Amino acid sequence: MPRGRRERLRRRRALSESRAGLTRPERACSRNRELELYENQKCFLLFLSRFLAHSIVEHLKSQQKVRVAEAQRTERSVTPDMSSTQEGEHPLERAGAAPESLPGMETEAQASKSSLTNLSTEIEFSENLHEIKSWEDKSTANWHQMLRVSESQAFKARVLKAQAWEIQASEAHRRASQTRHTSVLEMDATQALKQKPLPEKVQATEKEKCEILFTRPCWSNKIEYILTQVGYSMKISSLWHFFILWLHNGGCSFLIIYILMLFLVGVPLLFLEMAAGQRIRQSSIGVWKVISAWIGGVGYTSFMVCFITGLYLNVINVWTLFYLSQSFQFPVPWEKCPLLENSSDFDPECARTTPSLYFWYRLTLKASDRIEDGGSPVFSLNLFLLVSWCLIGAFMINGLKSTGKIMLVLVPAPYFIILCFLFRSLLLEGAAFGFQHLMLVKISAMYNMNVWCQAGNQVLFALGLGLGPVVSLSSHMYPSTNCLSDALIVALVNLFTMLLVTSFSFCVLGFWATVITHRCSEKNAETLVKLVAMGKLPLEAQPPPNLTANPTSVFNSWLNSLPQPIKHMVFGYVTECNLEKQFLKVKEGPSFAFVAFIETMSFIPGSVFWSILFFLLLLILGLISMIGIMQGILIPFQNTFSSFRKSTKLLTVVVFGFMFLCDLFFTRPSGIYYIRLLSEYWIVLPIIITIILENMAVGWAYGARSLVSLPPRFLEDLAIVWGSPASAIIRWLWCFLCPIVLVALFVITLIHLSLKSITYVAWDSSSSKEVLRQYPSWALLVMIALFLIVILPIPTYFVYCLAHRISFTSTSQGKPIISFKSLPLIQPKPSKEVHKEETL
């Protein structure tokens, strides 16, 4: 401020003070307050100038980045193709050598330079703002509101405020200087791009950026996702296994045990796999590497187990298609024995057994007598094997946008068929007997450790845990979705489905046992009539003539009324016809559906219609479960190898073709015996081991700390995404109950398998009967070798991490896990918006 103006202000102020009647001390205090206000305003103006300069610099910096990006795009668009360039000349060099061909880039560079010049002018102007000291606009109205403090205290307060404003101003100045320097460097880099090509390191970084920005598709809606998870859990093998366990392990007592295991172990573990895939957004192979590198081999183990499971489960679809093709005949071929060629006699091998059993072993499987007997694949099954893989491939060839729509139709369809069978079965003779067995309760089963073990294993199999599809399917769901409710829905729907199937199965098999017992009684009566006519039995052994109403009841009542000597004579010529024993003859495995059930269908009026409906039910259940299993195979391929994302259809065709060739092994005459070896003895141990390690990874390895007082960090990350904390019960189930139960299941199963004789039911062509045989030693060695192969990645990763001193816990060090080969975690794109990038 000029000296003359300052003097005039001093005189004017002194005049105003004298007119106000202020004393000398009051005038000194007023001047101090004025000086303090002046210093504060000076610091505020300085800070404001720095802030405005920083804002301008940031804006110009962002504009400069946009210009550089546009210049690069313009350069790439006008640069000739590499094939037309001279040898050893880079396209960017040509662009730099011919600037007249790129007027857009030159204009952008000039604009950048002019922007930087204006920027420096603005900064210089802002740095001189603190020199402006205008007092005309200041008012003294607020002076009397300030505190009356001593002159020394006022001076200290002024010093502290001045220092605070000075620190903020210097920080703003430093940022502005750095921004200005960065902008100049960016302009230089833009000019350098015109003159020489990008280094290899920069090119690799751009490739990595493309990898990071890979768009992961999501399900179109939550209904499609839930239906796909439900369809995957509806495996045919788990449905009939649940029925067999109910029948032979205490009835409703087994159901109580199963429900306890389902909600204490099954739902928490299903939630664990869903949350892991949904939070980290990677397939079953990559998820566990992110959570804990020490347990990274679990993904490869689950992938191989899923691959082997998919091979033998699809063979069930092959058998179903073969039976479905034979159902369009009247009568159905398994209702009567076939005739010999050029003869009116029945096939003697079929005459010694039932038509349904003969059709299953001799006409469908063409089964050998032993597992050692090889043979080439059955041609009739190979054709339907190809049809089965083609159907699954057609449903999955277009990824999520086709799979979700297919599931909207296929998953609800079985429930309509099941309800039809349930209503029809309730009207059959013997349905009440089957329903009585359904409601049977055996208290002794509650204390049987083997029943608890089988119920726990059934929970793992029914929900499809440990195989990988649950994780892979969940990785394409929105991270903000609460997957705890999804896990509850899938578990409850799966339980409801098994209860429906079990209910109508008991009623249908009650009818089957009743019909078989009636026929047995009629056959015994015919035998006794012939023996009496031949004179081998006395006339008292003549059965009653009328057995049409209720043959079993009438025949048994008559037999019990005979004198004891004649009864002993009759027992030597007749077979026992017991309804209870006949009902319990139902065996586990494919013969349950393809022997007992189809034989029952042949007894029902309209057998052709009900047979077609039954095999449609089996086919739909088999296809939707295979779609889930194949997603657990294809998604890890695409996530692990980025090159497969560009040709997903080709990958699908190649994988399905390879699995078709591998499946030919199970269509051989002895293939059924290998399927039983894998499904009944082999698969249980790899699944339990995999689930134990998954539980350890999430509950302990990821953010391991005091589990008694704090929840696992995985739950905290989920709470951040969901916006609400997860239940505290899940913490205790993950960290304590589930590991204990899983280890107990593993130990009991291992002891049971070591003490149990490894046997299989084989077909004996000489006697036309099923016989129990023991697996040869080489088959057991093959099973052990296959188990070691699929488990090998787990210790391999463990040793690798131990050798390289990699931490057991997650490498994120307390920060939320973020997947880099996926969408941002908060706003992923729906599948309709990412058709070009879709990877399923």
Tab-separated table of C-alpha atoms in Angstrom, residues 10 13-14 17 22-38 135 143 151 158:
chain	number	residue	atom	x	y	z
A	10	ARG	CA	-3.978	6.633	10.035
A	13	ARG	CA	-8.667	6.486	12.119
A	14	ALA	CA	-7.187	8.797	14.801
A	17	GLU	CA	-11.154	7.547	17.691
A	22	LEU	CA	-11.490	6.632	23.268
A	23	THR	CA	-8.590	6.761	25.665
A	24	ARG	CA	-5.033	5.814	24.720
A	25	PRO	CA	-5.205	2.207	26.120
A	26	GLU	CA	-8.526	1.651	24.390
A	27	ARG	CA	-7.065	2.930	21.143
A	28	ALA	CA	-4.080	0.538	21.556
A	29	CYS	CA	-6.421	-2.404	22.152
A	30	SER	CA	-8.451	-1.425	19.116
A	31	ARG	CA	-5.338	-1.281	16.989
A	32	ASN	CA	-4.279	-4.738	18.233
A	33	ARG	CA	-7.624	-6.189	17.322
A	34	GLU	CA	-7.440	-4.545	13.936
A	35	LEU	CA	-3.937	-5.934	13.382
A	36	GLU	CA	-5.107	-9.420	14.374
A	37	LEU	CA	-8.017	-9.246	11.952
A	38	TYR	CA	-5.681	-8.031	9.241
A	135	TRP	CA	-9.332	-1.824	4.511
A	143	TRP	CA	-15.300	-5.918	17.089
A	151	GLU	CA	-2.174	-8.266	24.820
A	158	ARG	CA	-2.288	-14.624	16.373
